[in-house]
Amino acid sequence: VTFNEHAGEIGRTDAAYETLRARILHHEIRPGEHVKIDQVARDLHISQTPVREALVRLEADGLLAKERFRGYTATPLLSHEGFAQLFSFRRLLEPWSAETAAQKNSADLHVLSREMEDVERHVRLSDAAAPDRLYGLLAEHDVRFHALVAEMSGNRHAIESYDAMHCHMHLYRLYLSARAVVSAEGEAELASFDRHYTTQRASTETVQEHRAIADAILSGQPQEAGDYMRWHLDRSEQRALLELAIVAESQGEPTHG
Ligand SMILES: [Zn+2]
């Protein structure tokens, strides 16, 4: 295998991974649906090897599950309990990361500072008529922000644990599911819909919460950095629970439990 052939193979795996990931997130592949290797390979006009590799990565992300004799199926959205567990663990890990980051004079301080300035400009200039685009931008910022705080703690295990949770992918998938329900059924039909909730408002709140954390880290105040992170995770969980209630309602499920 020459370098170029190898690079081509990696490119095809990446392309298959990105395509399938998007299809699962946007419910073009529904929870429980069977994903067949030969069919994906035919669809994308590639061989089965890169498809197999992409499926292994999607399994590691928690988007696919491999069952004996059945092959790969798309996993369901995280349950109420699944999100509760995710946020409990984040509350254990991330306030500590923020506290520790504030105690260090990390070389990444200017990266954090620039990240906040960029996202604040984007939210200011964003078009309220294109909420999904704004959410996409914000989701990418959120990954960078939390990963950066973990990294600034200087603890390799904090970074690995944060990455392994794939929390933003679960949150992004939840957001898209809730948006799909709202556009299909209409806000007025949904008992659980908070009329004050908009993508624009959720984005503004998120960025303000991140700003408070960032300022505490930048000015070297560990206690405040930890407290603001805890507060931000509580608020994020509340926003996620609202979206989960919208999805659960559309499926005729109880919103508590
Ligand atoms: Zn955040």
Short mmCIF file of C-alpha atoms and ligand atoms in Angstrom, two decimals:
data_model
loop_
_atom_site.label_atom_id
_atom_site.label_comp_id
_atom_site.label_asym_id
_atom_site.label_seq_id
_atom_site.Cartn_x
_atom_site.Cartn_y
_atom_site.Cartn_z
CA VAL A 1 0.00 0.00 0.00
CA THR A 2 1.53 3.28 -1.05
CA PHE A 3 1.03 6.43 1.02
CA ASN A 4 -1.49 7.82 -1.43
CA GLU A 5 -3.62 4.70 -1.47
CA HIS A 6 -3.58 4.72 2.31
CA ALA A 7 -4.55 8.40 2.43
CA GLY A 8 -7.38 7.66 0.00
CA GLU A 9 -8.65 4.88 2.25
CA ILE A 10 -8.63 7.21 5.27
CA GLY A 11 -10.49 9.82 3.23
CA ARG A 12 -13.17 7.30 2.27
CA THR A 13 -13.55 6.14 5.89
CA ASP A 14 -13.90 9.77 7.02
CA ALA A 15 -16.45 10.49 4.30
CA ALA A 16 -18.50 7.38 5.17
CA TYR A 17 -18.30 8.26 8.88
CA GLU A 18 -19.44 11.88 8.37
CA THR A 19 -22.28 10.88 6.03
CA LEU A 20 -23.66 8.15 8.30
CA ARG A 21 -23.24 10.32 11.40
CA ALA A 22 -25.27 13.11 9.78
CA ARG A 23 -27.96 10.65 8.65
CA ILE A 24 -28.34 9.27 12.17
CA LEU A 25 -28.35 12.72 13.82
CA HIS A 26 -30.98 13.97 11.35
CA HIS A 27 -33.11 10.83 11.77
CA GLU A 28 -32.74 9.80 8.13
CA ILE A 29 -31.57 6.59 9.79
CA ARG A 30 -34.07 6.07 12.61
CA PRO A 31 -33.36 4.60 16.06
CA GLY A 32 -33.48 0.81 15.80
CA GLU A 33 -32.95 0.84 12.03
CA HIS A 34 -30.59 -1.73 10.62
CA VAL A 35 -27.47 -0.37 8.84
CA LYS A 36 -26.24 -2.81 6.20
CA ILE A 37 -22.58 -2.67 5.19
CA ASP A 38 -23.09 -3.72 1.56
CA GLN A 39 -25.92 -1.27 1.04
CA VAL A 40 -23.97 1.69 2.47
CA ALA A 41 -20.98 0.72 0.30
CA ARG A 42 -23.21 0.70 -2.80
CA ASP A 43 -24.86 4.02 -1.85
CA LEU A 44 -21.53 5.79 -1.37
CA HIS A 45 -19.79 4.01 -4.26
CA ILE A 46 -16.96 2.76 -2.07
CA SER A 47 -15.70 -0.65 -0.96
CA GLN A 48 -16.83 -2.36 2.24
CA THR A 49 -13.56 -1.85 4.15
CA PRO A 50 -13.91 1.91 4.81
CA VAL A 51 -17.62 1.38 5.61
CA ARG A 52 -16.71 -1.26 8.21
CA GLU A 53 -14.18 1.15 9.78
CA ALA A 54 -16.71 3.98 9.84
CA LEU A 55 -19.25 1.71 11.57
CA VAL A 56 -16.72 0.82 14.28
CA ARG A 57 -16.20 4.55 14.94
CA LEU A 58 -19.96 5.20 15.08
CA GLU A 59 -20.28 2.34 17.56
CA ALA A 60 -17.59 3.99 19.74
CA ASP A 61 -19.58 7.26 19.53
CA GLY A 62 -22.65 5.44 20.84
CA LEU A 63 -24.67 6.10 17.67
CA LEU A 64 -24.65 2.46 16.53
CA ALA A 65 -24.90 -0.78 18.48
CA LYS A 66 -23.57 -4.07 17.21
CA GLU A 67 -25.69 -7.10 17.90
CA ARG A 68 -24.68 -10.68 17.34
CA PHE A 69 -26.20 -12.10 14.14
CA ARG A 70 -28.04 -8.83 13.43
CA GLY A 71 -25.17 -6.49 12.68
CA TYR A 72 -25.39 -2.75 13.31
CA THR A 73 -28.50 -0.81 14.32
CA ALA A 74 -28.92 2.87 15.23
CA THR A 75 -29.17 3.37 19.00
CA PRO A 76 -32.12 5.17 20.59
CA LEU A 77 -31.79 8.74 21.83
CA LEU A 78 -30.38 8.88 25.38
CA SER A 79 -33.19 8.39 27.91
CA HIS A 80 -34.10 10.68 30.80
CA GLU A 81 -31.93 8.46 33.00
CA GLY A 82 -29.11 8.52 30.44
CA PHE A 83 -29.00 12.33 30.45
CA ALA A 84 -29.23 12.40 34.27
CA GLN A 85 -26.18 10.13 34.44
CA LEU A 86 -24.31 12.20 31.87
CA PHE A 87 -24.84 15.46 33.77
CA SER A 88 -24.07 13.88 37.18
CA PHE A 89 -20.72 12.80 35.87
CA ARG A 90 -20.06 16.16 34.19
CA ARG A 91 -20.79 17.92 37.51
CA LEU A 92 -18.18 15.72 39.14
CA LEU A 93 -15.51 16.29 36.51
CA GLU A 94 -15.86 19.73 34.95
CA PRO A 95 -16.05 22.10 37.97
CA TRP A 96 -12.80 20.48 39.10
CA SER A 97 -11.28 21.04 35.63
CA ALA A 98 -12.33 24.71 35.70
CA GLU A 99 -10.94 25.19 39.23
CA THR A 100 -7.65 23.59 38.29
CA ALA A 101 -7.43 25.57 35.04
CA ALA A 102 -7.83 28.81 37.06
CA GLN A 103 -4.87 27.83 39.25
CA LYS A 104 -2.52 27.41 36.31
CA ASN A 105 -0.98 30.01 34.14
CA SER A 106 -1.74 27.91 31.07
CA ALA A 107 -0.33 28.73 27.66
CA ASP A 108 -3.90 28.34 26.38
CA LEU A 109 -5.27 31.43 28.18
CA HIS A 110 -5.19 33.48 24.99
CA VAL A 111 -6.90 30.62 23.08
CA LEU A 112 -9.75 30.70 25.60
CA SER A 113 -9.94 34.47 25.36
CA ARG A 114 -10.12 34.39 21.53
CA GLU A 115 -12.69 31.55 21.54
CA MET A 116 -15.04 33.69 23.66
CA GLU A 117 -14.58 36.81 21.56
CA ASP A 118 -15.30 34.86 18.35
CA VAL A 119 -18.47 33.22 19.60
CA GLU A 120 -19.81 36.43 21.13
CA ARG A 121 -19.41 38.12 17.75
CA HIS A 122 -21.15 35.22 15.97
CA VAL A 123 -24.15 35.27 18.31
CA ARG A 124 -24.43 39.06 17.99
CA LEU A 125 -24.43 38.86 14.20
CA SER A 126 -26.56 35.71 13.94
CA ASP A 127 -29.77 35.61 11.97
CA ALA A 128 -32.78 34.72 14.17
CA ALA A 129 -34.44 33.27 11.06
CA ALA A 130 -31.78 30.56 10.77
CA PRO A 131 -31.82 28.91 14.23
CA ASP A 132 -30.31 25.59 13.12
CA ARG A 133 -27.28 27.33 11.67
CA LEU A 134 -26.81 29.25 14.93
CA TYR A 135 -27.22 26.05 16.94
CA GLY A 136 -24.66 24.27 14.76
CA LEU A 137 -22.17 27.08 15.34
CA LEU A 138 -22.85 27.06 19.04
CA ALA A 139 -22.55 23.28 19.31
CA GLU A 140 -19.09 23.49 17.75
CA HIS A 141 -18.10 26.30 20.11
CA ASP A 142 -19.42 24.31 23.08
CA VAL A 143 -17.22 21.30 22.22
CA ARG A 144 -14.14 23.54 21.86
CA PHE A 145 -14.90 25.42 25.09
CA HIS A 146 -15.38 22.39 27.33
CA ALA A 147 -12.50 20.46 25.75
CA LEU A 148 -10.25 23.48 26.23
CA VAL A 149 -11.14 23.80 29.93
CA ALA A 150 -10.41 20.07 30.39
CA GLU A 151 -7.12 20.53 28.56
CA MET A 152 -6.18 23.59 30.64
CA SER A 153 -6.52 21.47 33.79
CA GLY A 154 -3.37 19.76 32.50
CA ASN A 155 -4.77 16.35 33.50
CA ARG A 156 -4.74 13.77 30.71
CA HIS A 157 -7.53 11.72 32.35
CA ALA A 158 -9.80 14.76 32.55
CA ILE A 159 -9.40 15.24 28.79
CA GLU A 160 -9.94 11.56 27.98
CA SER A 161 -13.01 11.27 30.24
CA TYR A 162 -14.49 14.37 28.70
CA ASP A 163 -13.94 13.07 25.15
CA ALA A 164 -15.30 9.61 25.97
CA MET A 165 -18.67 11.02 27.12
CA HIS A 166 -19.49 12.39 23.64
CA CYS A 167 -21.87 14.71 25.47
CA HIS A 168 -22.22 17.22 22.65
CA MET A 169 -23.20 14.60 20.15
CA HIS A 170 -25.98 13.41 22.47
CA LEU A 171 -27.11 17.00 23.04
CA TYR A 172 -26.99 17.83 19.33
CA ARG A 173 -29.02 14.74 18.49
CA LEU A 174 -31.56 15.69 21.16
CA TYR A 175 -31.79 19.25 19.84
CA LEU A 176 -32.43 18.05 16.27
CA SER A 177 -35.08 15.57 17.48
CA ALA A 178 -36.88 18.30 19.44
CA ARG A 179 -36.70 20.70 16.48
CA ALA A 180 -38.16 18.02 14.22
CA VAL A 181 -41.13 17.60 16.59
CA VAL A 182 -41.68 21.36 16.91
CA SER A 183 -41.70 21.86 13.14
CA ALA A 184 -43.98 18.83 12.54
CA GLU A 185 -46.52 19.46 15.32
CA GLY A 186 -46.20 23.20 15.88
CA GLU A 187 -45.35 24.90 19.15
CA ALA A 188 -48.99 25.53 20.00
CA GLU A 189 -49.71 21.79 20.11
CA LEU A 190 -47.02 21.04 22.65
CA ALA A 191 -47.89 21.22 26.34
CA SER A 192 -44.23 20.96 27.32
CA PHE A 193 -43.07 23.77 25.05
CA ASP A 194 -41.71 26.75 26.95
CA ARG A 195 -42.72 29.73 24.87
CA HIS A 196 -39.74 31.70 26.15
CA TYR A 197 -37.41 29.05 24.81
CA THR A 198 -35.81 29.83 21.48
CA THR A 199 -32.51 28.77 19.99
CA GLN A 200 -31.45 32.41 20.03
CA ARG A 201 -32.17 32.76 23.72
CA ALA A 202 -30.58 29.41 24.66
CA SER A 203 -27.48 30.44 22.69
CA THR A 204 -27.24 33.83 24.37
CA GLU A 205 -27.59 32.23 27.81
CA THR A 206 -25.00 29.56 27.06
CA VAL A 207 -22.47 32.13 25.85
CA GLN A 208 -23.05 34.33 28.94
CA GLU A 209 -22.50 31.32 31.20
CA HIS A 210 -19.31 30.42 29.34
CA ARG A 211 -18.15 34.04 29.63
CA ALA A 212 -18.51 33.92 33.43
CA ILE A 213 -16.45 30.70 33.60
CA ALA A 214 -13.81 32.06 31.19
CA ASP A 215 -13.42 35.34 33.10
CA ALA A 216 -12.91 33.46 36.38
CA ILE A 217 -10.24 31.26 34.75
CA LEU A 218 -8.57 34.21 33.02
CA SER A 219 -8.41 36.23 36.25
CA GLY A 220 -7.17 33.24 38.28
CA GLN A 221 -10.17 32.69 40.58
CA PRO A 222 -10.53 28.93 41.09
CA GLN A 223 -13.53 28.90 43.43
CA GLU A 224 -15.58 31.11 41.11
CA ALA A 225 -14.53 29.13 38.04
CA GLY A 226 -15.80 25.92 39.68
CA ASP A 227 -19.03 27.52 40.90
CA TYR A 228 -19.84 29.03 37.51
CA MET A 229 -19.16 25.70 35.80
CA ARG A 230 -21.54 23.94 38.23
CA TRP A 231 -24.19 26.59 37.55
CA HIS A 232 -23.71 26.28 33.78
CA LEU A 233 -24.11 22.47 33.90
CA ASP A 234 -27.33 22.84 35.93
CA ARG A 235 -28.69 25.30 33.37
CA SER A 236 -27.59 23.10 30.42
CA GLU A 237 -29.35 20.14 31.98
CA GLN A 238 -32.56 22.16 32.37
CA ARG A 239 -32.41 23.17 28.69
CA ALA A 240 -31.83 19.53 27.68
CA LEU A 241 -34.74 18.30 29.86
CA LEU A 242 -37.06 20.72 28.13
CA GLU A 243 -36.08 19.32 24.73
CA LEU A 244 -36.41 15.79 26.06
CA ALA A 245 -39.95 16.55 27.30
CA ILE A 246 -40.88 17.76 23.80
CA VAL A 247 -39.58 14.54 22.20
CA ALA A 248 -41.17 12.31 24.87
CA GLU A 249 -44.53 14.05 24.47
CA SER A 250 -44.54 13.42 20.72
CA GLN A 251 -43.94 9.73 21.39
CA GLY A 252 -46.74 9.61 23.94
CA GLU A 253 -44.38 8.88 26.79
CA PRO A 254 -44.56 10.30 30.30
CA THR A 255 -42.20 13.24 30.70
CA HIS A 256 -41.11 12.18 34.18
CA GLY A 257 -39.43 9.04 35.38
ZN ZN B 1 -21.24 24.68 27.71
#
